[in-house]
PDB file of C-alpha atoms in Angstrom:
ATOM      1  CA  MET A1399       0.000   0.000   0.000  1.00 89.00           C
ATOM      2  CA  LYS A1400       1.294   3.448  -0.922  1.00 95.00           C
ATOM      3  CA  THR A1401       2.165   5.783   1.993  1.00 96.00           C
ATOM      4  CA  VAL A1402       1.252   9.460   1.703  1.00 95.00           C
ATOM      5  CA  LYS A1403       3.124  11.759   4.097  1.00 97.00           C
ATOM      6  CA  VAL A1404       1.238  14.898   5.068  1.00 97.00           C
ATOM      7  CA  VAL A1405       1.388  17.691   7.573  1.00 98.00           C
ATOM      8  CA  ALA A1406      -1.496  19.601   9.154  1.00 97.00           C
ATOM      9  CA  ALA A1407      -1.948  22.761  11.210  1.00 97.00           C
ATOM     10  CA  ALA A1408      -3.951  23.132  14.383  1.00 97.00           C
ATOM     11  CA  ILE A1409      -4.349  26.899  14.031  1.00 96.00           C
ATOM     12  CA  ARG A1410      -5.273  28.331  17.377  1.00 92.00           C
ATOM     13  CA  ASP A1411      -7.070  31.572  18.142  1.00 90.00           C
ATOM     14  CA  GLY A1412      -7.426  31.761  21.895  1.00 89.00           C
ATOM     15  CA  ASP A1413      -9.435  28.697  22.881  1.00 89.00           C
ATOM     16  CA  ARG A1414     -10.654  27.968  19.348  1.00 93.00           C
ATOM     17  CA  ILE A1415      -9.197  25.812  16.537  1.00 95.00           C
ATOM     18  CA  LEU A1416      -9.656  26.290  12.790  1.00 96.00           C
ATOM     19  CA  ALA A1417     -11.414  23.502  10.885  1.00 97.00           C
ATOM     20  CA  THR A1418     -11.753  23.515   7.094  1.00 96.00           C
ATOM     21  CA  ARG A1419     -14.100  21.520   4.826  1.00 97.00           C
ATOM     22  CA  ARG A1420     -12.697  19.978   1.625  1.00 93.00           C
ATOM     23  CA  ASN A1421     -14.446  20.946  -1.606  1.00 92.00           C
ATOM     24  CA  TYR A1422     -12.972  18.350  -3.975  1.00 87.00           C
ATOM     25  CA  GLY A1423     -12.009  14.738  -4.458  1.00 83.00           C
ATOM     26  CA  GLU A1424     -12.743  11.527  -2.654  1.00 84.00           C
ATOM     27  CA  PHE A1425     -13.044  13.275   0.735  1.00 86.00           C
ATOM     28  CA  LYS A1426     -15.194  16.217  -0.412  1.00 91.00           C
ATOM     29  CA  GLY A1427     -17.363  17.498   2.428  1.00 94.00           C
ATOM     30  CA  GLY A1428     -15.095  16.135   5.158  1.00 95.00           C
ATOM     31  CA  TRP A1429     -13.644  18.446   7.793  1.00 97.00           C
ATOM     32  CA  GLU A1430      -9.912  18.557   8.377  1.00 96.00           C
ATOM     33  CA  PHE A1431      -7.029  20.548   9.736  1.00 96.00           C
ATOM     34  CA  PRO A1432      -5.528  22.484   6.814  1.00 96.00           C
ATOM     35  CA  GLY A1433      -2.258  21.255   5.348  1.00 96.00           C
ATOM     36  CA  GLY A1434      -1.057  18.878   2.701  1.00 95.00           C
ATOM     37  CA  LYS A1435       1.628  16.648   1.268  1.00 96.00           C
ATOM     38  CA  ILE A1436       5.279  16.959   2.208  1.00 97.00           C
ATOM     39  CA  GLU A1437       7.303  17.389  -0.984  1.00 96.00           C
ATOM     40  CA  PRO A1438      10.738  15.758  -1.428  1.00 95.00           C
ATOM     41  CA  GLY A1439      13.442  17.799   0.309  1.00 96.00           C
ATOM     42  CA  GLU A1440      11.013  19.703   2.558  1.00 97.00           C
ATOM     43  CA  THR A1441      10.888  19.557   6.314  1.00 97.00           C
ATOM     44  CA  PRO A1442       7.390  19.132   7.773  1.00 97.00           C
ATOM     45  CA  GLU A1443       7.497  22.749   8.968  1.00 97.00           C
ATOM     46  CA  GLU A1444       8.458  24.042   5.502  1.00 97.00           C
ATOM     47  CA  ALA A1445       5.696  21.976   3.907  1.00 98.00           C
ATOM     48  CA  LEU A1446       3.131  23.311   6.370  1.00 98.00           C
ATOM     49  CA  ARG A1447       4.076  26.941   5.727  1.00 97.00           C
ATOM     50  CA  ARG A1448       3.947  26.354   1.935  1.00 97.00           C
ATOM     51  CA  GLU A1449       0.601  24.531   2.056  1.00 96.00           C
ATOM     52  CA  LEU A1450      -1.081  27.198   4.195  1.00 97.00           C
ATOM     53  CA  ARG A1451       0.232  29.878   1.844  1.00 96.00           C
ATOM     54  CA  GLU A1452      -1.176  27.948  -1.163  1.00 95.00           C
ATOM     55  CA  GLU A1453      -4.487  26.825   0.373  1.00 93.00           C
ATOM     56  CA  LEU A1454      -5.493  29.768   2.566  1.00 95.00           C
ATOM     57  CA  GLN A1455      -3.145  32.635   1.592  1.00 95.00           C
ATOM     58  CA  LEU A1456      -1.847  32.739   5.175  1.00 96.00           C
ATOM     59  CA  GLU A1457       1.580  33.049   6.696  1.00 97.00           C
ATOM     60  CA  ILE A1458       1.943  31.019   9.867  1.00 97.00           C
ATOM     61  CA  ALA A1459       4.350  30.417  12.708  1.00 97.00           C
ATOM     62  CA  VAL A1460       4.711  26.675  13.262  1.00 98.00           C
ATOM     63  CA  GLY A1461       4.755  25.584  16.888  1.00 97.00           C
ATOM     64  CA  ASP A1462       5.155  22.287  18.706  1.00 96.00           C
ATOM     65  CA  LEU A1463       3.977  18.936  17.408  1.00 96.00           C
ATOM     66  CA  VAL A1464       0.413  18.148  18.521  1.00 95.00           C
ATOM     67  CA  GLY A1465       0.623  14.526  17.469  1.00 94.00           C
ATOM     68  CA  LYS A1466       1.222  11.960  14.753  1.00 96.00           C
ATOM     69  CA  VAL A1467      -1.356   9.751  13.068  1.00 95.00           C
ATOM     70  CA  GLU A1468      -0.899   6.572  11.045  1.00 96.00           C
ATOM     71  CA  TYR A1469      -4.142   5.678   9.286  1.00 95.00           C
ATOM     72  CA  ASP A1470      -5.045   3.122   6.628  1.00 95.00           C
ATOM     73  CA  TYR A1471      -7.541   4.418   4.105  1.00 92.00           C
ATOM     74  CA  PRO A1472      -8.835   1.847   1.568  1.00 92.00           C
ATOM     75  CA  THR A1473      -6.363   2.865  -1.160  1.00 92.00           C
ATOM     76  CA  PHE A1474      -3.388   4.327   0.757  1.00 94.00           C
ATOM     77  CA  HIS A1475      -1.703   4.674   4.144  1.00 96.00           C
ATOM     78  CA  LEU A1476      -1.675   8.192   5.598  1.00 95.00           C
ATOM     79  CA  SER A1477       1.202   9.308   7.794  1.00 97.00           C
ATOM     80  CA  MET A1478       0.262  12.697   9.271  1.00 97.00           C
ATOM     81  CA  GLN A1479       2.050  15.077  11.600  1.00 97.00           C
ATOM     82  CA  CYS A1480      -0.031  17.883  13.109  1.00 97.00           C
ATOM     83  CA  TYR A1481       1.541  21.029  14.562  1.00 97.00           C
ATOM     84  CA  TRP A1482       0.199  23.938  16.566  1.00 97.00           C
ATOM     85  CA  ALA A1483       0.262  27.078  14.433  1.00 97.00           C
ATOM     86  CA  GLU A1484      -0.551  30.765  14.649  1.00 96.00           C
ATOM     87  CA  ILE A1485      -1.478  33.117  11.830  1.00 96.00           C
ATOM     88  CA  THR A1486       1.173  35.816  11.412  1.00 96.00           C
ATOM     89  CA  ALA A1487      -0.007  37.508   8.173  1.00 95.00           C
ATOM     90  CA  GLY A1488      -2.473  37.291   5.333  1.00 94.00           C
ATOM     91  CA  HIS A1489      -6.214  37.374   4.788  1.00 91.00           C
ATOM     92  CA  MET A1490      -7.807  33.925   4.839  1.00 91.00           C
ATOM     93  CA  THR A1491      -9.059  32.929   1.384  1.00 91.00           C
ATOM     94  CA  LEU A1492     -10.608  29.540   0.634  1.00 91.00           C
ATOM     95  CA  SER A1493      -9.448  27.662  -2.489  1.00 88.00           C
ATOM     96  CA  VAL A1494      -9.439  23.894  -1.815  1.00 88.00           C
ATOM     97  CA  HIS A1495     -12.013  24.292   0.964  1.00 90.00           C
ATOM     98  CA  ASP A1496     -15.590  25.555   0.771  1.00 94.00           C
ATOM     99  CA  ALA A1497     -16.138  26.343   4.447  1.00 95.00           C
ATOM    100  CA  LEU A1498     -14.297  27.022   7.662  1.00 95.00           C
ATOM    101  CA  ARG A1499     -15.267  27.141  11.291  1.00 96.00           C
ATOM    102  CA  TRP A1500     -13.551  28.196  14.473  1.00 96.00           C
ATOM    103  CA  LEU A1501     -14.379  25.478  17.003  1.00 95.00           C
ATOM    104  CA  GLY A1502     -14.084  25.539  20.763  1.00 92.00           C
ATOM    105  CA  ARG A1503     -13.803  22.629  23.176  1.00 89.00           C
ATOM    106  CA  GLU A1504     -17.595  22.255  23.370  1.00 90.00           C
ATOM    107  CA  ASP A1505     -18.245  22.130  19.622  1.00 92.00           C
ATOM    108  CA  ILE A1506     -15.054  20.586  18.182  1.00 93.00           C
ATOM    109  CA  GLY A1507     -16.888  17.287  17.826  1.00 90.00           C
ATOM    110  CA  THR A1508     -19.853  18.744  15.928  1.00 94.00           C
ATOM    111  CA  VAL A1509     -18.346  18.528  12.424  1.00 96.00           C
ATOM    112  CA  ALA A1510     -17.754  15.385  10.342  1.00 96.00           C
ATOM    113  CA  TRP A1511     -13.962  15.081  10.691  1.00 97.00           C
ATOM    114  CA  LEU A1512     -12.057  12.929   8.229  1.00 95.00           C
ATOM    115  CA  PRO A1513     -11.151   9.616   9.898  1.00 94.00           C
ATOM    116  CA  ALA A1514      -7.418  10.326  10.220  1.00 92.00           C
ATOM    117  CA  ASP A1515      -8.121  13.669  11.939  1.00 94.00           C
ATOM    118  CA  THR A1516     -10.259  12.237  14.751  1.00 92.00           C
ATOM    119  CA  ASP A1517      -7.304  11.160  16.924  1.00 87.00           C
ATOM    120  CA  ILE A1518      -5.830  14.653  16.665  1.00 92.00           C
ATOM    121  CA  VAL A1519      -9.232  16.148  17.549  1.00 94.00           C
ATOM    122  CA  ALA A1520      -9.224  14.159  20.805  1.00 89.00           C
ATOM    123  CA  GLU A1521      -5.708  15.387  21.666  1.00 88.00           C
ATOM    124  CA  ILE A1522      -6.605  19.000  20.903  1.00 90.00           C
ATOM    125  CA  LYS A1523      -9.858  18.845  22.857  1.00 87.00           C
ATOM    126  CA  ALA A1524      -7.925  17.730  25.920  1.00 84.00           C
ATOM    127  CA  LYS A1525      -5.606  20.756  25.555  1.00 82.00           C
ATOM    128  CA  LEU A1526      -8.205  23.438  24.905  1.00 77.00           C
ATOM    129  CA  GLY A1527      -9.403  25.661  27.734  1.00 61.00           C
TER     130      GLY A1527
END
């Protein structure tokens, strides 16, 4: 099975986390932490900054690792690293997503997260105010 290595951002604003909804592909309509594939020669942090620039037109500061997820989808294995992040510049613009929500501890479980993101959601919920 092919392994896809990705990186994701848990963008924090006070006690809220940014969730984005995919608007294309096999996982259209699923909620996720923004991010994407790590390209050859990139560090996870470099990939995360590039992906957020491409997907949301944001500059971010990458913080500590939230957690790692290994998840088997039917057609590939996902290896995901999720980092805390803060927005440092830019105006959020959706391109590969059709919706976003800022979720607090009480409502972080109210969206249909993609399966690989659910373990990270549990870790984040435990760390939110």
